[in-house]
Amino acid sequence: MKLAGLVVITDAPGRMLSVARREIRRVGWLGFLDVLAFRLFSRVFLRTKDETWKREQLERLRARYPANLTEVPRVFVTNPNAEEVRTFLEGLSPDVLIARCKFILKPGIFERARAGAFALHPGICPEYRNAHGCFWALANRDLDRVGMTLLKIDKGVDTGAVYLHASCDFDEATESHTVIQYRVVLDNLDAIGRTLTGICDGSNPAVVPTAGRKSATWGQPRLTDYVRWKRAARQRQQCRKAARGSRRSASSATERVGNRE
């Protein structure tokens, strides 16, 4: 594939206020204060480590995929549904569009690509639609659904055809949900690439069946849920260590008995 163009989205003035209002409608004022508490906690205790991890990953990606992006056409907008984006995409005539944003794209945008527009969603759909799917799977102790979804964008919110579910090995006791939700994508880039290439060249990869499965949307992480998640993660880690210690002790006892015999 050849990177044909970039739509770079910057936050518009007042966007954070509209996001806050939407979250208040979702969880109420008490829940919103819980969200703010987590934002403050994350900024103070998690952000530095997470940003260091991101920089290291970017360096590895640049080494793995060396490319000069200076000549790639791009447009800067505050809303990817703007008319200038539609005009930009029409001029490029792309085969596929990959959306990495928190906007609901309009048909006039996601229909501009020949094979369609696709999202790399940090969560297993349809159970964990909307943002922060990995966080809520971890908080709900639904560890088999900590992963990402490659899905085709339609008029709904993460409701399009699913082409890939993928996860990775993660350490929930020491890693933040931000790191985990990036890793479930980065650790599966080869599978994502093969799937998108297959869609574009007409080999039509199989669609993952999701009919009859529970579907739910999730909001922003909350501090009380974060604390509950980390407590459960540490307890699980301690239990696994204790189990490994018991197996080693049992193995040693068997060896001693064998030696005496």
Backbone as numpy.savetxt, mean C-alpha at the origin, in Angstrom:
# Nx Ny Nz CAx CAy CAz Cx Cy Cz
8.51 -1.69 -21.26 7.69 -0.48 -21.26 8.55 0.77 -21.26
8.01 1.82 -21.79 8.67 3.12 -21.80 7.82 4.10 -21.01
8.45 4.82 -20.10 7.74 5.84 -19.33 7.43 7.02 -20.23
6.14 7.23 -20.53 5.74 8.25 -21.50 5.55 9.62 -20.88
5.18 9.68 -19.61 4.92 10.96 -18.99 4.60 10.83 -17.52
4.67 11.94 -16.80 4.39 11.99 -15.37 3.39 13.10 -15.08
2.39 12.78 -14.26 1.48 13.79 -13.72 1.85 13.95 -12.26
2.45 15.07 -11.91 2.95 15.32 -10.55 1.90 16.13 -9.79
1.42 15.58 -8.69 0.32 16.19 -7.94 0.86 16.85 -6.67
0.55 18.10 -6.49 0.91 18.82 -5.27 -0.37 19.18 -4.52
-0.27 19.29 -3.21 -1.45 19.58 -2.40 -1.95 21.00 -2.66
-3.24 21.10 -2.84 -3.87 22.41 -3.02 -4.14 23.03 -1.65
-4.15 24.38 -1.58 -4.51 25.03 -0.31 -5.90 24.59 0.14
-6.02 24.23 1.38 -7.31 23.82 1.91 -7.60 22.34 1.78
-6.73 21.58 1.12 -7.01 20.14 0.96 -7.03 19.42 2.31
-6.08 19.75 3.19 -6.04 19.09 4.49 -7.32 19.34 5.28
-7.89 20.54 5.14 -9.12 20.86 5.83 -10.27 19.99 5.31
-10.34 19.80 3.99 -11.40 18.96 3.43 -11.22 17.50 3.84
-9.98 17.04 3.91 -9.72 15.68 4.37 -10.15 15.52 5.83
-9.86 16.54 6.65 -10.24 16.50 8.06 -11.76 16.45 8.22
-12.46 17.24 7.44 -13.93 17.24 7.52 -14.50 15.87 7.14
-13.93 15.26 6.11 -14.40 13.95 5.68 -14.17 12.91 6.77
-13.02 12.98 7.46 -12.72 12.02 8.51 -13.62 12.23 9.72
-13.95 13.47 10.03 -14.86 13.76 11.15 -16.24 13.16 10.86
-16.69 13.28 9.62 -17.97 12.68 9.25 -17.91 11.16 9.39
-16.75 10.59 9.14 -16.61 9.14 9.20 -16.58 8.62 10.64
-15.77 9.25 11.52 -15.51 8.68 12.84 -15.96 9.57 14.00
-16.46 10.77 13.72 -16.87 11.67 14.79 -15.68 12.41 15.39
-15.98 13.35 16.28 -14.93 14.19 16.86 -13.97 13.40 17.73
-14.49 12.45 18.53 -13.62 11.67 19.40 -12.65 10.82 18.56
-13.17 10.18 17.53 -12.31 9.41 16.65 -11.30 10.27 15.93
-11.72 11.50 15.56 -10.80 12.40 14.87 -9.66 12.83 15.79
-9.95 13.06 17.06 -8.89 13.37 18.02 -7.91 12.20 18.13
-8.42 10.99 18.04 -7.57 9.80 18.05 -6.65 9.78 16.82
-7.21 10.20 15.68 -6.40 10.31 14.45 -5.31 11.35 14.61
-5.66 12.52 15.17 -4.67 13.57 15.38 -3.58 13.12 16.35
-3.99 12.38 17.38 -3.01 11.87 18.35 -2.00 10.95 17.66
-2.49 10.12 16.75 -1.56 9.24 16.03 -0.65 10.04 15.12
-1.18 11.06 14.44 -0.35 11.90 13.57 0.79 12.53 14.37
0.48 13.03 15.57 1.50 13.65 16.41 2.51 12.60 16.87
2.03 11.45 17.30 2.91 10.36 17.74 3.84 9.94 16.60
3.28 9.79 15.41 4.06 9.37 14.26 5.14 10.38 13.91
4.79 11.65 13.96 5.75 12.70 13.63 6.91 12.72 14.63
6.62 12.49 15.89 7.64 12.58 16.93 8.48 11.30 17.01
7.84 10.13 16.92 8.53 8.87 17.23 8.82 7.98 16.01
8.11 8.15 14.91 8.27 7.23 13.78 8.86 7.87 12.52
8.64 9.15 12.36 8.94 9.78 11.08 10.42 9.70 10.70
11.32 9.98 11.62 12.75 10.00 11.29 13.21 8.64 10.79
12.84 7.59 11.48 13.23 6.24 11.07 12.61 5.87 9.73
11.34 6.22 9.54 10.66 5.90 8.28 11.29 6.64 7.10
11.63 7.92 7.30 12.23 8.69 6.21 13.61 8.16 5.86
14.36 7.73 6.86 15.67 7.12 6.58 15.50 5.86 5.76
14.53 5.04 6.11 14.25 3.82 5.36 13.87 4.15 3.92
13.03 5.15 3.72 12.61 5.53 2.36 13.80 5.97 1.52
14.68 6.76 2.08 15.86 7.22 1.32 16.73 6.04 0.91
16.91 5.09 1.81 17.71 3.91 1.49 17.06 3.10 0.37
15.74 2.96 0.42 15.05 2.21 -0.62 15.13 2.91 -1.97
15.04 4.23 -1.97 15.16 4.98 -3.23 16.53 4.79 -3.87
17.55 4.78 -3.05 18.90 4.55 -3.58 19.01 3.16 -4.19
18.43 2.17 -3.54 18.47 0.81 -4.08 17.69 0.72 -5.38
16.54 1.40 -5.45 15.75 1.38 -6.67 16.49 2.06 -7.82
17.16 3.18 -7.52 17.92 3.87 -8.57 19.06 3.00 -9.08
19.66 2.23 -8.19 20.74 1.33 -8.62 20.19 0.16 -9.42
19.02 -0.32 -9.04 18.43 -1.47 -9.73 17.83 -1.07 -11.08
17.23 0.13 -11.13 16.59 0.60 -12.36 17.19 1.94 -12.78
18.43 1.95 -13.27 19.05 3.22 -13.67 18.32 3.84 -14.85
17.93 5.07 -14.71 17.18 5.75 -15.78 17.34 7.24 -15.63
17.37 7.93 -16.76 17.41 9.38 -16.78 16.00 9.90 -17.05
15.41 10.50 -16.04 14.02 10.95 -16.15 13.89 12.42 -16.51
15.02 13.09 -16.74 14.97 14.54 -16.95 14.20 14.92 -18.21
14.17 14.05 -19.21 13.49 14.38 -20.46 12.09 13.80 -20.56
11.61 13.16 -19.48 10.25 12.62 -19.50 9.25 13.78 -19.37
8.30 13.91 -20.29 7.30 14.99 -20.19 6.51 14.89 -18.90
6.19 16.03 -18.32 5.43 16.02 -17.07 4.57 17.27 -16.96
3.54 17.15 -16.16 2.67 18.28 -15.88 2.43 18.32 -14.38
2.41 19.54 -13.82 2.24 19.72 -12.37 0.83 20.27 -12.11
0.09 19.58 -11.25 -1.29 19.96 -10.97 -1.59 19.76 -9.49
-2.70 20.33 -9.05 -3.19 20.06 -7.70 -4.33 19.05 -7.71
-4.86 18.78 -8.91 -5.96 17.82 -9.05 -5.75 17.02 -10.34
-5.59 15.68 -10.24 -5.34 14.89 -11.45 -6.54 14.81 -12.39
-7.70 15.31 -11.96 -8.86 15.33 -12.84 -8.98 16.62 -13.64
-7.98 17.47 -13.55 -8.00 18.76 -14.25 -8.00 18.55 -15.76
-8.56 19.52 -16.47 -8.64 19.45 -17.93 -7.25 19.37 -18.56
-6.28 20.02 -17.98 -4.93 19.99 -18.54 -4.33 18.59 -18.45
-4.75 17.80 -17.47 -4.27 16.42 -17.38 -4.87 15.59 -18.51
-6.15 15.77 -18.78 -6.80 15.05 -19.88 -6.13 15.38 -21.20
-5.85 16.66 -21.42 -5.17 17.07 -22.65 -3.77 16.47 -22.73
-3.08 16.46 -21.60 -1.72 15.90 -21.54 -1.74 14.42 -21.90
-2.69 13.66 -21.35 -2.77 12.24 -21.61 -3.18 11.96 -23.05
-4.06 12.75 -23.58 -4.45 12.57 -24.98 -3.26 12.75 -25.91
-2.38 13.68 -25.57 -1.19 13.90 -26.39 -0.21 12.75 -26.30
-0.18 12.06 -25.16 0.74 10.94 -24.98 0.21 9.64 -25.56
-1.12 9.47 -25.57 -1.76 8.22 -25.99 -1.14 7.01 -25.29
-1.16 6.95 -23.97 -0.48 5.85 -23.24 -1.23 4.53 -23.37
-0.48 3.44 -23.26 -1.10 2.11 -23.22 -1.66 1.82 -21.84
-0.98 2.29 -20.81 -1.41 2.01 -19.44 -1.10 3.22 -18.57
-1.95 3.45 -17.57 -1.75 4.53 -16.63 -1.68 3.91 -15.23
-0.66 4.28 -14.46 -0.52 3.80 -13.08 -0.77 4.98 -12.15
-1.79 4.85 -11.31 -2.17 5.93 -10.42 -1.63 5.66 -9.02
-0.83 6.58 -8.52 -0.30 6.49 -7.15 -0.74 7.75 -6.41
-2.02 7.87 -6.15 -2.54 9.08 -5.52 -3.80 8.72 -4.75
-4.27 9.65 -3.93 -5.44 9.43 -3.09 -6.66 10.16 -3.63
-6.68 10.39 -4.93 -7.82 11.02 -5.58 -8.68 9.95 -6.26
-9.97 10.20 -6.34 -10.86 9.37 -7.13 -10.82 9.91 -8.56
-10.24 9.14 -9.46 -10.09 9.61 -10.83 -11.43 9.53 -11.58
-11.67 10.51 -12.43 -12.88 10.54 -13.24 -12.67 9.74 -14.53
-13.76 9.26 -15.13 -13.63 8.49 -16.38 -12.86 9.24 -17.46
-13.00 10.54 -17.51 -12.28 11.31 -18.52 -10.77 11.20 -18.39
-10.31 10.76 -17.23 -8.87 10.57 -16.99 -8.50 9.09 -17.11
-9.17 8.22 -16.33 -8.71 6.82 -16.32 -9.06 6.07 -17.61
-9.91 6.65 -18.46 -10.21 6.01 -19.74 -9.29 6.46 -20.86
-8.32 7.32 -20.55 -7.43 7.82 -21.59 -6.35 6.81 -22.00
-6.10 5.78 -21.17 -5.09 4.79 -21.49 -5.73 3.61 -22.22
-5.06 3.10 -23.25 -5.62 2.04 -24.09 -6.01 0.81 -23.29
-5.11 0.32 -22.44 -5.37 -0.89 -21.66 -6.00 -0.60 -20.31
-6.12 0.67 -19.95 -6.75 1.02 -18.69 -5.80 1.66 -17.70
-6.38 2.14 -16.60 -5.61 2.73 -15.51 -5.64 1.76 -14.33
-4.52 1.69 -13.60 -4.38 0.70 -12.54 -3.83 1.36 -11.28
-4.26 0.82 -10.13 -3.79 1.31 -8.84 -3.00 0.21 -8.15
-1.93 0.61 -7.48 -1.17 -0.29 -6.61 -1.62 0.02 -5.19
-2.64 -0.67 -4.76 -3.33 -0.33 -3.51 -2.66 -1.00 -2.32
-2.30 -0.25 -1.28 -1.66 -0.85 -0.10 -2.67 -1.50 0.83
-3.21 -2.60 0.40 -4.21 -3.33 1.16 -4.81 -4.41 0.28
-5.38 -5.44 0.88 -6.02 -6.51 0.13 -7.48 -6.14 -0.09
-7.85 -5.98 -1.35 -9.24 -5.65 -1.69 -9.99 -6.94 -2.05
-11.29 -7.01 -1.75 -12.16 -5.90 -1.32 -12.25 -5.69 0.19
-11.57 -6.54 0.99 -11.72 -6.43 2.45 -11.16 -5.12 2.99
-10.07 -4.62 2.39 -9.42 -3.42 2.91 -9.27 -2.39 1.80
-10.39 -1.79 1.43 -10.41 -0.73 0.44 -10.05 0.60 1.12
-9.84 1.62 0.29 -9.50 2.96 0.76 -8.07 2.95 1.33
-7.65 4.04 1.94 -6.26 4.20 2.37 -5.95 3.36 3.61
-4.65 3.04 3.77 -4.11 2.41 4.98 -4.67 1.01 5.23
-4.85 0.25 4.16 -5.36 -1.10 4.31 -4.45 -1.99 5.13
-3.13 -1.83 4.96 -2.20 -2.65 5.73 -2.32 -2.37 7.22
-2.44 -1.10 7.58 -2.57 -0.74 8.99 -3.77 -1.44 9.62
-4.91 -1.40 8.93 -6.12 -1.94 9.54 -6.11 -3.46 9.55
-5.46 -4.09 8.57 -5.32 -5.54 8.63 -4.46 -5.95 9.83
-3.39 -5.19 10.07 -2.53 -5.45 11.23 -3.27 -5.21 12.53
-3.98 -4.10 12.61 -4.72 -3.78 13.83 -5.83 -4.79 14.11
-6.43 -5.32 13.04 -7.50 -6.31 13.19 -6.96 -7.73 13.37
-5.62 -7.88 13.36 -4.95 -9.18 13.47 -5.35 -10.09 12.31
-5.59 -9.50 11.18 -5.93 -10.22 9.95 -4.65 -10.34 9.13
-3.67 -11.07 9.66 -2.31 -11.05 9.13 -2.19 -11.68 7.75
-3.13 -12.54 7.39 -3.10 -13.13 6.05 -3.52 -12.14 4.98
-4.03 -10.98 5.39 -4.45 -9.97 4.42 -3.63 -8.69 4.57
-2.40 -8.82 5.00 -1.47 -7.68 4.98 -0.74 -7.76 3.65
-1.11 -6.91 2.72 -0.53 -7.01 1.38 -1.00 -5.88 0.49
-0.80 -6.07 -0.83 -1.19 -5.06 -1.80 -2.07 -5.69 -2.87
-2.79 -4.82 -3.57 -3.68 -5.24 -4.64 -3.40 -4.43 -5.90
-3.22 -5.11 -7.00 -3.15 -4.45 -8.30 -4.53 -4.55 -8.91
-5.20 -3.42 -9.06 -6.57 -3.44 -9.56 -6.78 -2.39 -10.64
-7.74 -2.66 -11.49 -8.09 -1.72 -12.55 -9.03 -0.67 -11.99
-8.78 0.57 -12.31 -9.58 1.68 -11.79 -10.90 1.77 -12.54
-11.99 1.89 -11.77 -13.30 2.13 -12.35 -13.95 3.30 -11.62
-15.25 3.43 -11.70 -15.93 4.58 -11.11 -16.07 4.47 -9.60
-15.81 3.30 -9.01 -15.94 3.13 -7.58 -14.65 3.44 -6.84
-14.66 3.14 -5.54 -13.47 3.33 -4.69 -12.82 1.97 -4.49
-11.77 1.69 -5.27 -11.05 0.41 -5.20 -12.01 -0.76 -5.44
-12.86 -0.64 -6.45 -13.85 -1.68 -6.74 -13.61 -2.36 -8.08
-12.55 -1.99 -8.80 -12.32 -2.55 -10.13 -11.79 -3.97 -10.09
-11.62 -4.55 -11.29 -11.12 -5.92 -11.41 -9.74 -6.05 -10.78
-9.56 -7.10 -10.00 -8.29 -7.36 -9.29 -7.45 -8.32 -10.13
-6.19 -7.95 -10.36 -5.29 -8.79 -11.15 -4.16 -9.40 -10.32
-3.95 -8.89 -9.12 -2.87 -9.43 -8.31 -3.08 -9.10 -6.84
-2.91 -10.10 -5.98 -2.76 -9.92 -4.54 -1.35 -10.38 -4.19
-0.64 -9.62 -3.38 0.73 -9.99 -3.03 1.06 -9.49 -1.64
1.94 -10.22 -0.94 2.40 -9.83 0.38 3.91 -10.00 0.43
4.46 -9.97 1.62 5.91 -10.14 1.79 6.16 -10.52 3.25
7.39 -10.92 3.55 7.77 -11.15 4.94 7.94 -9.79 5.63
7.35 -9.62 6.79 7.45 -8.36 7.51 7.58 -8.63 8.99
8.13 -7.67 9.70 8.30 -7.76 11.15 7.39 -6.72 11.78
6.21 -7.14 12.16 5.23 -6.19 12.66 5.59 -5.63 14.02
6.49 -6.31 14.74 6.88 -5.83 16.07 7.83 -4.64 15.98
8.63 -4.56 14.92 9.63 -3.49 14.82 9.39 -2.53 13.67
8.68 -2.95 12.63 8.45 -2.09 11.46 7.16 -1.29 11.62
7.15 -0.08 11.11 5.93 0.73 11.13 5.00 0.27 10.00
3.74 0.64 10.10 2.82 0.28 9.03 3.19 0.96 7.73
3.81 2.14 7.81 4.25 2.84 6.60 5.29 2.01 5.84
6.27 1.50 6.57 7.30 0.67 5.95 6.67 -0.59 5.36
5.77 -1.22 6.10 5.17 -2.46 5.63 4.35 -2.22 4.37
3.58 -1.14 4.32 2.74 -0.93 3.14 3.56 -0.52 1.92
4.74 0.05 2.11 5.65 0.27 0.98 6.29 -1.05 0.55
6.67 -1.86 1.52 7.38 -3.09 1.20 6.51 -4.09 0.45
5.22 -4.15 0.74 4.38 -5.11 0.03 4.29 -4.77 -1.45
4.58 -3.52 -1.81 4.67 -3.13 -3.22 6.08 -3.35 -3.74
7.08 -2.81 -3.05 8.47 -2.88 -3.54 8.96 -4.31 -3.66
8.57 -5.18 -2.75 9.03 -6.57 -2.79 8.35 -7.38 -3.88
7.38 -6.79 -4.56 6.64 -7.51 -5.60 6.66 -6.80 -6.94
7.67 -5.97 -7.17 7.73 -5.21 -8.42 7.80 -6.11 -9.65
8.52 -7.23 -9.56 8.62 -8.12 -10.72 7.26 -8.70 -11.08
6.51 -9.13 -10.08 5.17 -9.69 -10.33 4.23 -8.62 -10.88
4.33 -7.40 -10.33 3.50 -6.30 -10.83 3.85 -6.01 -12.29
5.14 -5.96 -12.60 5.57 -5.69 -13.96 5.09 -6.74 -14.94
5.19 -8.01 -14.57 4.74 -9.09 -15.45 3.24 -9.00 -15.70
2.49 -8.67 -14.66 1.04 -8.59 -14.80 0.64 -7.44 -15.70
1.23 -6.26 -15.50 0.90 -5.11 -16.33 1.31 -5.33 -17.78
2.47 -5.94 -17.98 2.91 -6.23 -19.34 1.96 -7.19 -20.02
1.50 -8.20 -19.28 0.54 -9.14 -19.84 -0.77 -8.48 -20.22
-1.22 -7.54 -19.42 -2.46 -6.81 -19.73 -2.27 -5.98 -21.01
-1.12 -5.34 -21.14 -0.87 -4.47 -22.28 -0.68 -5.24 -23.58
-0.02 -6.40 -23.52 0.25 -7.12 -24.76 -0.86 -8.08 -25.17
-1.94 -8.10 -24.38 -3.10 -8.88 -24.77 -3.11 -10.31 -24.29
-2.17 -10.72 -23.47 -2.19 -12.09 -22.96 -3.22 -12.28 -21.85
-3.78 -11.16 -21.38 -4.91 -11.17 -20.45 -4.72 -12.06 -19.23
-3.92 -11.61 -18.25 -3.77 -12.36 -17.00 -5.12 -12.59 -16.34
-5.21 -13.69 -15.61 -6.47 -14.05 -14.96 -6.86 -13.01 -13.92
-8.14 -12.73 -13.85 -8.67 -11.83 -12.82 -8.89 -12.61 -11.54
-8.49 -12.04 -10.41 -8.67 -12.69 -9.11 -10.14 -12.63 -8.73
-10.79 -13.76 -8.47 -12.22 -13.73 -8.10 -12.43 -13.11 -6.72
-13.34 -12.17 -6.63 -13.64 -11.51 -5.35 -15.12 -11.51 -5.02
-15.94 -12.11 -5.87 -17.38 -12.12 -5.63 -17.70 -12.84 -4.33
-18.61 -12.25 -3.55 -19.04 -12.86 -2.31 -18.16 -12.57 -1.11
-17.03 -11.89 -1.34 -16.15 -11.57 -0.22 -16.59 -10.28 0.46
-16.32 -10.17 1.74 -16.68 -8.97 2.50 -15.93 -7.77 1.96
-16.61 -6.66 1.82 -16.00 -5.43 1.31 -16.17 -4.31 2.32
-15.07 -3.58 2.55 -15.14 -2.50 3.54 -14.13 -1.41 3.22
-14.48 -0.17 3.56 -13.55 0.96 3.42 -13.05 1.35 4.80
-11.82 1.88 4.84 -11.17 2.19 6.11 -10.59 3.60 6.06
-10.57 4.24 7.21 -10.10 5.61 7.30 -8.66 5.71 7.77
-8.38 6.80 8.46 -7.03 7.10 8.91 -6.65 6.27 10.13
-5.36 5.95 10.30 -4.90 5.23 11.50 -5.19 6.04 12.76
-5.50 5.32 13.84 -5.78 5.95 15.12 -4.80 5.43 16.17
-4.45 6.30 17.13 -3.43 5.94 18.10 -3.86 4.75 18.95
-5.12 4.70 19.38 -5.56 3.58 20.21 -5.42 2.25 19.46
-5.72 2.26 18.16 -5.59 1.04 17.37 -4.12 0.70 17.14
-3.27 1.71 17.01 -1.84 1.46 16.86 -1.27 0.79 18.11
-1.63 1.32 19.28 -1.14 0.75 20.54 -1.64 -0.69 20.69
-2.88 -0.92 20.36 -3.44 -2.28 20.44 -2.71 -3.23 19.49
-2.43 -2.76 18.28 -1.70 -3.58 17.30 -0.30 -3.94 17.81
0.45 -2.91 18.26 1.83 -3.18 18.67 1.89 -4.08 19.90
0.96 -3.94 20.81 0.93 -4.81 21.98 0.71 -6.26 21.54
-0.23 -6.47 20.63 -0.50 -7.82 20.14 0.69 -8.36 19.36
1.36 -7.50 18.59 2.51 -7.93 17.81 3.66 -8.38 18.71
3.91 -7.63 19.78 4.98 -8.01 20.71 4.65 -9.31 21.44
3.39 -9.47 21.83 2.98 -10.71 22.49 3.15 -11.90 21.55
2.80 -11.72 20.29 2.96 -12.80 19.31 4.43 -13.13 19.12
5.27 -12.10 19.07 6.71 -12.33 18.92 7.27 -13.09 20.12
6.85 -12.71 21.33 7.32 -13.39 22.54 6.88 -14.85 22.56
5.65 -15.12 22.13 5.15 -16.49 22.10 5.94 -17.34 21.11
6.28 -16.75 19.97 7.04 -17.49 18.96 8.45 -17.78 19.46
9.05 -16.80 20.16 10.39 -17.03 20.72 10.34 -18.12 21.78
9.32 -18.09 22.62 9.19 -19.11 23.66 8.99 -20.49 23.05
8.21 -20.54 21.95 7.98 -21.83 21.29 9.28 -22.37 20.69
10.07 -21.47 20.09 11.35 -21.91 19.53 12.29 -22.39 20.63
12.29 -21.68 21.78 13.12 -22.10 22.91 12.70 -23.47 23.44
11.40 -23.72 23.48 10.91 -25.02 23.96 11.34 -26.14 23.02
11.28 -25.87 21.71 11.69 -26.90 20.74 13.18 -27.19 20.85
13.99 -26.14 21.06 15.43 -26.35 21.22 15.73 -27.15 22.49
15.01 -26.83 23.58 15.21 -27.56 24.84 14.84 -29.02 24.68
13.70 -29.27 23.99 13.27 -30.65 23.77 14.28 -31.41 22.92
14.84 -30.74 21.91 15.84 -31.37 21.05 17.10 -31.71 21.83
17.53 -30.78 22.70 18.73 -31.03 23.52 18.51 -32.18 24.48
17.33 -32.26 25.08 17.02 -33.35 26.01 17.05 -34.69 25.29
16.53 -34.73 24.07 16.55 -35.96 23.28 17.97 -36.40 22.98
18.84 -35.42 22.65 20.23 -35.75 22.37 20.93 -36.30 23.60
20.65 -35.72 24.80 21.27 -36.20 26.02 20.84 -37.62 26.33
19.57 -37.90 26.15 19.07 -39.25 26.38 19.77 -40.22 25.43
19.90 -39.83 24.19 20.55 -40.67 23.21 22.00 -40.93 23.55
22.68 -39.91 24.07 24.07 -40.10 24.44 24.22 -41.07 25.61
23.32 -40.96 26.60 23.39 -41.87 27.74 23.15 -43.30 27.30
22.23 -43.50 26.35 21.98 -44.86 25.87 23.18 -45.41 25.10
